Short mmCIF file of C-alpha atoms and ligand atoms in Angstrom, two decimals:
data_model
loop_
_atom_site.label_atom_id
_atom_site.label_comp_id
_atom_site.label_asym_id
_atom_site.label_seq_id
_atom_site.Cartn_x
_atom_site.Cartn_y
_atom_site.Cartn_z
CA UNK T 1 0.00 0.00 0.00
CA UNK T 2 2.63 2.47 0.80
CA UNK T 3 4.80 1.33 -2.44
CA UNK T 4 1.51 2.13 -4.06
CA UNK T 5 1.09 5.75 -2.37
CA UNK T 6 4.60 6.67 -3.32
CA UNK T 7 4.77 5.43 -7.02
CA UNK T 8 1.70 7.64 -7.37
CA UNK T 9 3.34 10.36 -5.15
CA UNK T 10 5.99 9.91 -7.50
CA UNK T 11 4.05 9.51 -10.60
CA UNK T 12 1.89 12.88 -10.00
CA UNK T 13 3.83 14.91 -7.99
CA UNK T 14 2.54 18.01 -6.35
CA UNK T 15 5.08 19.09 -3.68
CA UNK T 16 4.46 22.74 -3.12
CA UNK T 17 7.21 24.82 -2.66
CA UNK T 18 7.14 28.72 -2.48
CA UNK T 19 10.40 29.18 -3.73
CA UNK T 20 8.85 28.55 -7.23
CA UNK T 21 6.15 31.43 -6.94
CA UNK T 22 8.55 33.54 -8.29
CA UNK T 23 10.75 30.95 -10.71
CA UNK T 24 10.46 31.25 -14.82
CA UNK T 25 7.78 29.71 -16.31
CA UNK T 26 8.63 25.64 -16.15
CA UNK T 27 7.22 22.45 -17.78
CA UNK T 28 4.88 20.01 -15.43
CA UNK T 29 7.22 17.58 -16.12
CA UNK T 30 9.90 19.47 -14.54
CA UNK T 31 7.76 20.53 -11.76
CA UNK T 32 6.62 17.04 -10.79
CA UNK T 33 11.20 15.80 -11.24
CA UNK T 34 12.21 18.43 -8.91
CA UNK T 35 9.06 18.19 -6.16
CA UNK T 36 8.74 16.20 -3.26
CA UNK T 37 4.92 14.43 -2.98
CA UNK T 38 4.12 16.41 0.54
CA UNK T 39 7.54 17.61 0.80
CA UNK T 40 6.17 21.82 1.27
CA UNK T 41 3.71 20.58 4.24
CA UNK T 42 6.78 19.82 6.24
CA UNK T 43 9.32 21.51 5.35
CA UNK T 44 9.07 23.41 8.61
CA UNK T 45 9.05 19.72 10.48
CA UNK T 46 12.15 18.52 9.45
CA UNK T 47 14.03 21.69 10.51
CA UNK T 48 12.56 22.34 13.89
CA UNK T 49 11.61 18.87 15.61
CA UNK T 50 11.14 21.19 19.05
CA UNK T 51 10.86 24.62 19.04
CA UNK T 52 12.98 26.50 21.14
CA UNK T 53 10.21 27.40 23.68
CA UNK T 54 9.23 23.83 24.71
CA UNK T 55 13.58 22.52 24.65
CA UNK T 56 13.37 23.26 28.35
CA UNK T 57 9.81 22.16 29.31
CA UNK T 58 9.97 19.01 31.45
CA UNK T 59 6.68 17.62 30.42
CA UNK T 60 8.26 17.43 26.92
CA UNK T 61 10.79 14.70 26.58
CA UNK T 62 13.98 16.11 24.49
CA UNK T 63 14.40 13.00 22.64
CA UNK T 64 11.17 10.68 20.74
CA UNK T 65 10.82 7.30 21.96
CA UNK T 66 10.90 6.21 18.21
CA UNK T 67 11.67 7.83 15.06
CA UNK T 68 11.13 6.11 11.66
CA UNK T 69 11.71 9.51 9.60
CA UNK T 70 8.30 9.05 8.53
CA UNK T 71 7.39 10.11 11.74
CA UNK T 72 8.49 10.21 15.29
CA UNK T 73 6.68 9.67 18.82
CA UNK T 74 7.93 11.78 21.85
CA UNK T 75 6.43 12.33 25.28
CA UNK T 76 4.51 15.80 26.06
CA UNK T 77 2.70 15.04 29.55
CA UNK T 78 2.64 12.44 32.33
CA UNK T 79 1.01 9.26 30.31
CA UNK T 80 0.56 11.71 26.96
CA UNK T 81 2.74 11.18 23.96
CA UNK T 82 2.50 13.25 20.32
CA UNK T 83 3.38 11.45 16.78
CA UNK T 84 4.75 14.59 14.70
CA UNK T 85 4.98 13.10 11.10
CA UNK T 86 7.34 14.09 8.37
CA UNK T 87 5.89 12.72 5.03
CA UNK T 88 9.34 14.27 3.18
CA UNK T 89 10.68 10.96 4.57
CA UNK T 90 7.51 8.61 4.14
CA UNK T 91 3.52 8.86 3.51
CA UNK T 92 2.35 6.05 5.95
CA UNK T 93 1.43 8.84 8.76
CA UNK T 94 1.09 12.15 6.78
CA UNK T 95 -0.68 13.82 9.92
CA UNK T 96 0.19 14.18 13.47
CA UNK T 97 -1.57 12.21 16.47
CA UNK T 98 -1.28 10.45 19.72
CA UNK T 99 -2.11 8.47 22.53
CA UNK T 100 -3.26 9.05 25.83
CA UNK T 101 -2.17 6.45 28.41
CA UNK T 102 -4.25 6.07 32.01
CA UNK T 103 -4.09 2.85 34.20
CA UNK T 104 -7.12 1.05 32.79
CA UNK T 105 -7.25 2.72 28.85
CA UNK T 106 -5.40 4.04 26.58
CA UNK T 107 -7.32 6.64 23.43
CA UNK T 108 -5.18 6.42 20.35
CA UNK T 109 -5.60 9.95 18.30
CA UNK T 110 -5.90 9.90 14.01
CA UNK T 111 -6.33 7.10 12.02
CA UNK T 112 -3.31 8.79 10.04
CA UNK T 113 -2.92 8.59 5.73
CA UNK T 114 -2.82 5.22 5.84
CA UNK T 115 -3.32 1.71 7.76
CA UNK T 116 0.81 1.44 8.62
CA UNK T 117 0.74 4.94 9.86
CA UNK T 118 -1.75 3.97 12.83
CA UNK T 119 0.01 0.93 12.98
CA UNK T 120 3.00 2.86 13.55
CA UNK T 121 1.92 4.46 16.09
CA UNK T 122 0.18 1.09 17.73
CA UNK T 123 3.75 -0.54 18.30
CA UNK T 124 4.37 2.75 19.86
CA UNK T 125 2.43 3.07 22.45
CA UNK T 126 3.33 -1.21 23.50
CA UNK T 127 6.93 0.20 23.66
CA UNK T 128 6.07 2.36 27.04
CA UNK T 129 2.25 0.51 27.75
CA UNK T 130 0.33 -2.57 27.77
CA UNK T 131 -2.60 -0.99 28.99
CA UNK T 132 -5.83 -2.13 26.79
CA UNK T 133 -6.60 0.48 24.13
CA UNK T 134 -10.45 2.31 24.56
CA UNK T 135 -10.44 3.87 21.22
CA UNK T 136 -9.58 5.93 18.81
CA UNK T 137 -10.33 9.30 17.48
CA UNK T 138 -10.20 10.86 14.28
CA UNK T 139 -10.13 14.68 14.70
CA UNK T 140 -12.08 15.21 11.49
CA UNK T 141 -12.69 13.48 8.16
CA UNK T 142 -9.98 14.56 6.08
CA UNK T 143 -8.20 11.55 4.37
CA UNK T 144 -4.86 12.16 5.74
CA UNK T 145 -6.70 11.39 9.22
CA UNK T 146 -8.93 8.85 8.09
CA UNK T 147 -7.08 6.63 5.23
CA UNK T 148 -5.73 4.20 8.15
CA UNK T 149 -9.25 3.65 9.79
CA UNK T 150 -9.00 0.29 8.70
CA UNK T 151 -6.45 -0.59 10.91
CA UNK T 152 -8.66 0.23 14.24
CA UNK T 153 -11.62 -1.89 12.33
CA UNK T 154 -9.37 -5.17 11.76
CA UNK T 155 -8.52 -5.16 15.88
CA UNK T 156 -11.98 -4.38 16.72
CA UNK T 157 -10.98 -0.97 18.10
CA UNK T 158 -13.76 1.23 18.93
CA UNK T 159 -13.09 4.21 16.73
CA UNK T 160 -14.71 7.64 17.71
CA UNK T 161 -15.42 10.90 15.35
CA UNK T 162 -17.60 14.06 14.99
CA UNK T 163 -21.26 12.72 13.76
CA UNK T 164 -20.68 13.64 10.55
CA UNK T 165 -17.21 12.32 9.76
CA UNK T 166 -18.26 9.11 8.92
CA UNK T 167 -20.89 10.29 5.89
CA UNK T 168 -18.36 12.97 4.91
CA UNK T 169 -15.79 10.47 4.21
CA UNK T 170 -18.25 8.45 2.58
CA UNK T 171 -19.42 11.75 0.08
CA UNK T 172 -15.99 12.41 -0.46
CA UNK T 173 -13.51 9.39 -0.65
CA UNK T 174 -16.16 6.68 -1.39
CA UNK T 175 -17.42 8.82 -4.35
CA UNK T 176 -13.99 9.30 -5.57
CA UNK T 177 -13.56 5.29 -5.82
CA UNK T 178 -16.54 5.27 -8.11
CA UNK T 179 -15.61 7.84 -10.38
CA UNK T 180 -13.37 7.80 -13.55
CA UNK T 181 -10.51 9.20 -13.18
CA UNK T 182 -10.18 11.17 -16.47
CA UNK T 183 -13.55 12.49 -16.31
CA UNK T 184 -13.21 13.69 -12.20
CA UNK T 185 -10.05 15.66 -13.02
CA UNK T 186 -10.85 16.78 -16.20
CA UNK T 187 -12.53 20.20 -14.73
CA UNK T 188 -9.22 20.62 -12.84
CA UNK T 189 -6.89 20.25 -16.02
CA UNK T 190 -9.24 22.85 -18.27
CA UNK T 191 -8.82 25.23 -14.89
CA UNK T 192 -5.26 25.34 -15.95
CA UNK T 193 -5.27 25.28 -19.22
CA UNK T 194 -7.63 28.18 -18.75
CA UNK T 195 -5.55 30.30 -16.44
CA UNK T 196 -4.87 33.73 -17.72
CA UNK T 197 -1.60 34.32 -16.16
CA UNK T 198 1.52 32.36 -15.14
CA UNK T 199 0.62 32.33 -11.76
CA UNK T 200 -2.41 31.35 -11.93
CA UNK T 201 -1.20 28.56 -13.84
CA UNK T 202 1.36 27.50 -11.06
CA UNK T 203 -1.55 27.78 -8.50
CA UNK T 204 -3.71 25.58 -10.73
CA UNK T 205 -1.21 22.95 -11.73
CA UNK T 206 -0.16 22.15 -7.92
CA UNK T 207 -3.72 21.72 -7.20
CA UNK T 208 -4.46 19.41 -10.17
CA UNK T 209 -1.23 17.65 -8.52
CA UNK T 210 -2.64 17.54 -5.45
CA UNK T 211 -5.84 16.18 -5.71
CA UNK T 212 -4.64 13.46 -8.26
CA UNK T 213 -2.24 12.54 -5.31
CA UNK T 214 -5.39 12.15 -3.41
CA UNK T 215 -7.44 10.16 -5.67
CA UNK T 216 -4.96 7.89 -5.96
CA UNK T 217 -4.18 7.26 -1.85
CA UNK T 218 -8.18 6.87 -1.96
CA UNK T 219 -8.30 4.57 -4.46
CA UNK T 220 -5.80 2.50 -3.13
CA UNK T 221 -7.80 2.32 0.30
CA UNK T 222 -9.89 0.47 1.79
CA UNK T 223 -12.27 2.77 3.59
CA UNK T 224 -13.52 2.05 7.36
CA UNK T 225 -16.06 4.58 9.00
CA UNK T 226 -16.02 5.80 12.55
CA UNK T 227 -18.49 3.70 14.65
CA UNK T 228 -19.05 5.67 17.56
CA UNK T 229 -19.92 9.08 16.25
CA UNK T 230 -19.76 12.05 18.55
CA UNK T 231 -22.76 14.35 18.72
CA UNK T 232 -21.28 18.28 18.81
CA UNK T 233 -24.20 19.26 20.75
CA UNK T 234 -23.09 16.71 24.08
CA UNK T 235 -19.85 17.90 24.05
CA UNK T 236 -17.71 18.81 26.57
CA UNK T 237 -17.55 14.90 26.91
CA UNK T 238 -15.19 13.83 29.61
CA UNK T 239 -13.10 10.38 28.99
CA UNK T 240 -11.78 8.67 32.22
CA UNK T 241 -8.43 6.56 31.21
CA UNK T 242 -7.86 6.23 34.80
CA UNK T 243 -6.38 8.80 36.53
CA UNK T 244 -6.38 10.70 33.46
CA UNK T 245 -8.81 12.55 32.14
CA UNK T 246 -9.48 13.32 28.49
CA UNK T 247 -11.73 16.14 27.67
CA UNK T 248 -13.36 16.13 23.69
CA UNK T 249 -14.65 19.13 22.61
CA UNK T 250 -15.67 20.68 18.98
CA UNK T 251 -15.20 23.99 17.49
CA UNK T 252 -15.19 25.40 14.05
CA UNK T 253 -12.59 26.11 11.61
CA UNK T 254 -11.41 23.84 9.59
CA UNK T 255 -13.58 21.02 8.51
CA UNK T 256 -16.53 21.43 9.99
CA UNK T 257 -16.09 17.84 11.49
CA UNK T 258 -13.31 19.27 13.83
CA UNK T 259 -12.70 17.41 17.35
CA UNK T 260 -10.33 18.25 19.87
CA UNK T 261 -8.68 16.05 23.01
CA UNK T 262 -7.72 18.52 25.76
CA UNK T 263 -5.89 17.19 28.89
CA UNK T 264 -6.85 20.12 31.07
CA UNK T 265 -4.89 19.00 34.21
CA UNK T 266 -2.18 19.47 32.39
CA UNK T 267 -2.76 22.01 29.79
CA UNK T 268 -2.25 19.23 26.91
CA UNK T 269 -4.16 19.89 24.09
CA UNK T 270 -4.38 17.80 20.74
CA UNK T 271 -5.95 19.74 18.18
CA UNK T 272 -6.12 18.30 14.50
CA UNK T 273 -6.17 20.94 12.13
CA UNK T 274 -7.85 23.42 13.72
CA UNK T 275 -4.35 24.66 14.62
CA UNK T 276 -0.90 24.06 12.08
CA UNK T 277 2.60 25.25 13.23
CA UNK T 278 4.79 26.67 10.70
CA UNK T 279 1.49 26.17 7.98
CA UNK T 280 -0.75 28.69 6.58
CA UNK T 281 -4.40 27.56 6.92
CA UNK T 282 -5.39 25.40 4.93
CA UNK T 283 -9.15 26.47 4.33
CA UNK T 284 -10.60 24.52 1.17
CA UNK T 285 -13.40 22.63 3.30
CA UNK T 286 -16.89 23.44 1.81
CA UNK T 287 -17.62 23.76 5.47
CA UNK T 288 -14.07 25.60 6.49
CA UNK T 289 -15.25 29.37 8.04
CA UNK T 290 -12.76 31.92 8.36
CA UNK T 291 -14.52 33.72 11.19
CA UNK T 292 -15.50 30.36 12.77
CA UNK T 293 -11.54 29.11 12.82
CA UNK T 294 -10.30 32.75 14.05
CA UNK T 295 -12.64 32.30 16.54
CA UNK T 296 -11.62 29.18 17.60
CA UNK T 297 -7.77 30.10 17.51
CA UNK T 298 -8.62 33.39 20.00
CA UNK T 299 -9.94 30.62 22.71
CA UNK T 300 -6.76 28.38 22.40
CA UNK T 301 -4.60 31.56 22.82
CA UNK T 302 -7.23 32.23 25.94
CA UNK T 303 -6.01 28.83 27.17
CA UNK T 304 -2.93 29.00 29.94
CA UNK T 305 -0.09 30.20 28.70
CA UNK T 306 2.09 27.64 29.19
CA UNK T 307 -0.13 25.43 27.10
CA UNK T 308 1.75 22.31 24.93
CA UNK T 309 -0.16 21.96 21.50
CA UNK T 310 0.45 18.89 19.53
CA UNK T 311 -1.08 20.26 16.11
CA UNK T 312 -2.11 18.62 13.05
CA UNK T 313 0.85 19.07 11.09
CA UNK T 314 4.47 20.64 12.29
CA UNK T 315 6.19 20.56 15.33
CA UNK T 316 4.51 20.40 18.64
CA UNK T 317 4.39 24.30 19.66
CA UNK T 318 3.32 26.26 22.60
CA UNK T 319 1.44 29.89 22.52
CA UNK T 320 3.61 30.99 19.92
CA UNK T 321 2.56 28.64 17.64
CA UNK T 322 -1.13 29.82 18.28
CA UNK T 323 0.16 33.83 18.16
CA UNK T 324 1.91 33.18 14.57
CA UNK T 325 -1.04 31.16 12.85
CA UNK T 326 -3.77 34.08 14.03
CA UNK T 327 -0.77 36.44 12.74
CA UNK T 328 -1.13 34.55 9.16
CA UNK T 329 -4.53 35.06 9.43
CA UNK T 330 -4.60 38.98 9.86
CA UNK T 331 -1.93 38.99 7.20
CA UNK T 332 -3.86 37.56 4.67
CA UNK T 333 -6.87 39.31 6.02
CA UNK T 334 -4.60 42.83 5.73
CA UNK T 335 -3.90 42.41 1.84
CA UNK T 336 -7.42 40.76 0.92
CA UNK T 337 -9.21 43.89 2.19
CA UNK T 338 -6.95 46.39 0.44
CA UNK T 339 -7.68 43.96 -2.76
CA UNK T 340 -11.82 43.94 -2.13
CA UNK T 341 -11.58 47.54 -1.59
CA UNK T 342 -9.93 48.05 -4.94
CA UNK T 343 -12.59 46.25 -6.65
CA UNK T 344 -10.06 43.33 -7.80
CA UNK T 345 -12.92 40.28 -7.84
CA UNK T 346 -12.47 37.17 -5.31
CA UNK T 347 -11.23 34.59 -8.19
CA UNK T 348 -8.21 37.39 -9.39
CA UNK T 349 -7.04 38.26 -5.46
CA UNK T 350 -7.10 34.54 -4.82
CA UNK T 351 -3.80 34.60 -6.60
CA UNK T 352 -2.41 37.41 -5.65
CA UNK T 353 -1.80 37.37 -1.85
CA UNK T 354 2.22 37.89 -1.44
CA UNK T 355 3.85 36.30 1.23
CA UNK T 356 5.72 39.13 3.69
CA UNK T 357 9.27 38.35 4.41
CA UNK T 358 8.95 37.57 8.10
CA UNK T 359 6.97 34.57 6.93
CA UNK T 360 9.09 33.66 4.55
CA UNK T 361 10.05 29.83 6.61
CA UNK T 362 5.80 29.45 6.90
CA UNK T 363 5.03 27.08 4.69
CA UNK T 364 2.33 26.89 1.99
CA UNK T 365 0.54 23.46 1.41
CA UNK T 366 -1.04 24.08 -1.80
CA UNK T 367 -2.01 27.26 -2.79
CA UNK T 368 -5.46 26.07 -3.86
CA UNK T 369 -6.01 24.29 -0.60
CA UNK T 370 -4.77 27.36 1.41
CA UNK T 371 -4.14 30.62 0.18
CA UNK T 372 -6.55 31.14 -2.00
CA UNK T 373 -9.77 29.83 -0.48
CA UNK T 374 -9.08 31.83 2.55
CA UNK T 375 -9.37 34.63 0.29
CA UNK T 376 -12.43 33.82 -1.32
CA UNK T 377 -14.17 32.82 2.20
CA UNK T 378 -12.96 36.38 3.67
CA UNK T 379 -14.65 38.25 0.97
CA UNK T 380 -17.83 36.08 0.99
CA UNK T 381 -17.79 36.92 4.39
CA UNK T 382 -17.55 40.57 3.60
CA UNK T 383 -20.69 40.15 1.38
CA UNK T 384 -18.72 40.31 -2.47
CA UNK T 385 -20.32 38.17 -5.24
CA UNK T 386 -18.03 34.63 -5.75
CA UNK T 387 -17.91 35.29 -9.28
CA UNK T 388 -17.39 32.30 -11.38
CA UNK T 389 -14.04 31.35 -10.57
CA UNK T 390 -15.31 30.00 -7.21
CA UNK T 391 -11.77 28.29 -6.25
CA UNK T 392 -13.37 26.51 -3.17
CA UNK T 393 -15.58 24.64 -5.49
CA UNK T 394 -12.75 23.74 -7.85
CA UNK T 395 -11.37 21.21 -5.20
CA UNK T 396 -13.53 17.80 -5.32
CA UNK T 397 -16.78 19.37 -6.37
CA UNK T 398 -15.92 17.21 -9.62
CA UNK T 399 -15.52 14.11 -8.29
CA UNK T 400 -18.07 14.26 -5.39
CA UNK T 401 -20.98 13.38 -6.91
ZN1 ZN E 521 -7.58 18.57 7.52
#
C-alpha cells in the first residue's frame, strides 16, 4: 500500500514549494522531477523537531521514543505522547496524532494517511504501555486522518469521530472510488489550461497535482467509518483513562467535522487541524469558516499560557505557535481587504496574496487548498459576489458526486 502511495506520489507529484512562486515559467514535467509528494507541508518539520520554547519544558521529553523519519513519537505530559509526522521521509502517517495512556485505557488519536501509519503508532504506544486500548479518534474526516481507519476496524478498536465524519468520508472518498478518473479531473486540467496568467497557472497545476495525489491514496484504500460518532451538541464529553482525564470538545474552523482532546490538568491539548505550526491555513473545506476558525484560535490563545499543543501538522508548539497562525490570518486578512476595496474580484485576489518576508520559513501546502480559499471565504464573508471562478468549489466538487 505504501509502495503504491509513493509510485503515485511519485508519478503525480505536487510538492508545493514557495520558492517557485517567483521561478520562470517551467514544464509540469519538470515541476513534478524536482518536487517532493508532501515535501512543502513539512518543510518546517524537518528543521525544527522542538521549538525552542518547549527545549526546556519538562513535560516534553527532548528526545522521541521512536523515530522512523516518517514520523516520530515523543512524550509531552505524564502518560501523553505526540506522533509529529514528516511525510518528506515517508507517507504512511502524513498527519500528526497520539495516545493518551491512564491505568485502565489508553485513546489512540488519528487514524493517520494510511493503515501502517496507525500501525505505527500502535507498536508505539506497546513500547512504554500494555494498557488495553479504549479507542480511537479521528479529529475530522480529512483523508490524511482517516485513510488508516481500517487498521482500528481489523482489531476491533472502537473508533470515535464528529457525527458527521463518517458520511463525509463516505461523500468524499467513497465517491472518488466510483468515479473515472479522467472524467473527475478533467474540470481541474481545463482550470489550468484556462488560467490567464503564469501564476495562476502555477496555482492551478499544484492543485491538479494535489488532488490526483489524493485520488490515488483513496483509491488504493480500503475505507472504514467511525463507529461511535460524537454528537457536537453533548460535548464537553469527559473520557476517564484512569487517573487521566481526556476532555473532547468541537469547534469550528477547519472542517466542519473538527474534534479536539484537551488534557486540562495538564494544559495538553491535541488539536487536529484546527491549529498548524509553521502552515498557513489550509481552508478549502466546503464547510471551512474563516470567522469560525479565528474564533476558535482566540480561545486556544485564551487557554494557559504555558499550554503544549500537539497540532495537526508541524512541530509540537506552545502559545507561539497559536500567536503566529492568528498572525497569518490577519496577514492575509490585511492584503485581501486592500484587494476587495480596490474592486479586484475574489477569483483574481485569490492569486495574488504575497507572502511578507517575516513569513518567509511558513510554509504553503497548496495554494489552492490554502491561500486562495481563505481569500475567497474572507470576501464572501464581507458580502462580495463569488464570481465564477469560485476556487473553493474547484477542489472535489468534480468528483463528489
Ligand atoms: Zn484537515
Amino acid at each position: 500500500m505504501i509502495d503504491s502511495i509513493g509510485k503515485s506520489c511519485e508519478a503525480v507529484d505536487a510538492g508545493s514549494e514557495r520558492s517557485l512562486v517567483n521561478s520562470p515559467p517551467f514544464s509540469r514535467r519538470s515541476f513534478l522531477a524536482k518536487t517532493s509528494c508532501f515535501g512543502a507541508f513539512y518543510a518546517i518539520a524537518r528543521m525544527i523537531p522542538l521549538p525552542a520554547e518547549l527545549a526546556g519544558d519538562s513535560r516534553v521529553s527532548q528526545t522521541p521514543i521512536v523515530d522512523k523519519g516518517f514520523a516520530s513519537v515523543r512524550r509531552v505530559g505524564e502518560g501523553l505522547y505526540a506522533t509529529i509526522s514528516d511525510p518528506s521521509k515517508g507517507f504512511q502517517t502524513l498527519c500528526n496524532g497520539g495516545f493518551l495512556v491512564g491505568k485502565d485505557g489508553v485513546l489512540m488519536i488519528e487514524g493517520f494517511g494510511s493503515a501502517a501509519g496507525a500501525a505505527f503508532q500502535m507498536d508505539a504506544l506497546r513500547m512504554v504501555s500494555q494498557v488495553p486500548v479504549k479507542g480511537a479518534l479521528d479529529t475530522h474526516y480529512h483523508f490524511d486522518h482517516s485513510m488508516g481507519n481500517g487498521f482500528y476496524a481489523g482489531n476491533g478498536t472502537p473508533l470515535w469521530a464528529h457525527a458527521n465524519t463518517a458520511k463525509r468520508i463516505v461523500e468524499s472518498y467513497g465517491a472518488m472510488q466510483g468515479a473515472d478518473k479522467a472524467v473527475a479531473l478533467a474540470p481541474l486540467e481545463k482550470a489550468t489550461k484556462d488560467s490567464k496568467t503564469e501564476l495562476a497557472r502555477k496555482h492551478r497545476d499544484e492543485n491538479l497535482g494535489m488532488v490526483t495525489n489524493i485520488f490515488n491514496i483513496v483509491n488504493g484504500t480500503v475505507l472504514a467509518l467511525p463507529n461511535h460518532p460524537i454528537d457536537p451538541a453533548k460535548l464537553p464529553m469527559k473520557m476517564d483513562l484512569g487517573g487521566l482525564t481526556a476532555v473532547i470538545e468541537s469547534y469550528p474552523g477547519h472542517s466542519g467535522t473538527d474534534i479536539i482532546v484537551r488534557v486540562p490538568e495538564q494544559n495538553v491539548v491535541y488539536t487536529g487541524d484546527l491549529l498548524f505550526s509553521g502552515l498557513y491555513p489550509v481552508c478549502f473545506d466546503t464547510q471551512a469558516t474563516v470567522s469560525g476558525w479565528r474564533q476558535t484560535l482566540k480561545t486556544f490563545a485564551s487557554w494557559d499560557k504555558d499550554t503544549v499543543f500537539v497540532p495537526g501538522h508541524g512541530p509540537v508548539c506552545g502559545q507561539e505557535g497559536v500567536a503566529l497562525f492568528r498572525a497569518l490570518f490577519d496577514d492575509i486578512e490585511g492584503q485581501a481587504q486592500k484587494m476587495y476595496k480596490a474592486g479586484v474580484p475574489a477569483a483574481e485576489a485569490a492569486d495574488l496574496y504575497v507572502v511578507p518576508e517575516k513569513y518567509k520559513n511558513v510554509s504553503i501546502f497548496v495554494w489552492d487548498f490554502s491561500i486562495a480559499p481563505t481569500i475567497t471565504k474572507m470576501y464572501a464573508e464581507w458580502g462580495a459576489k463569488q464570481g465564477s471562478g469560485d476556487v473553493a468549489s474547484r477542489q472535489f466538487g468534480s468528483v463528489r458526486r
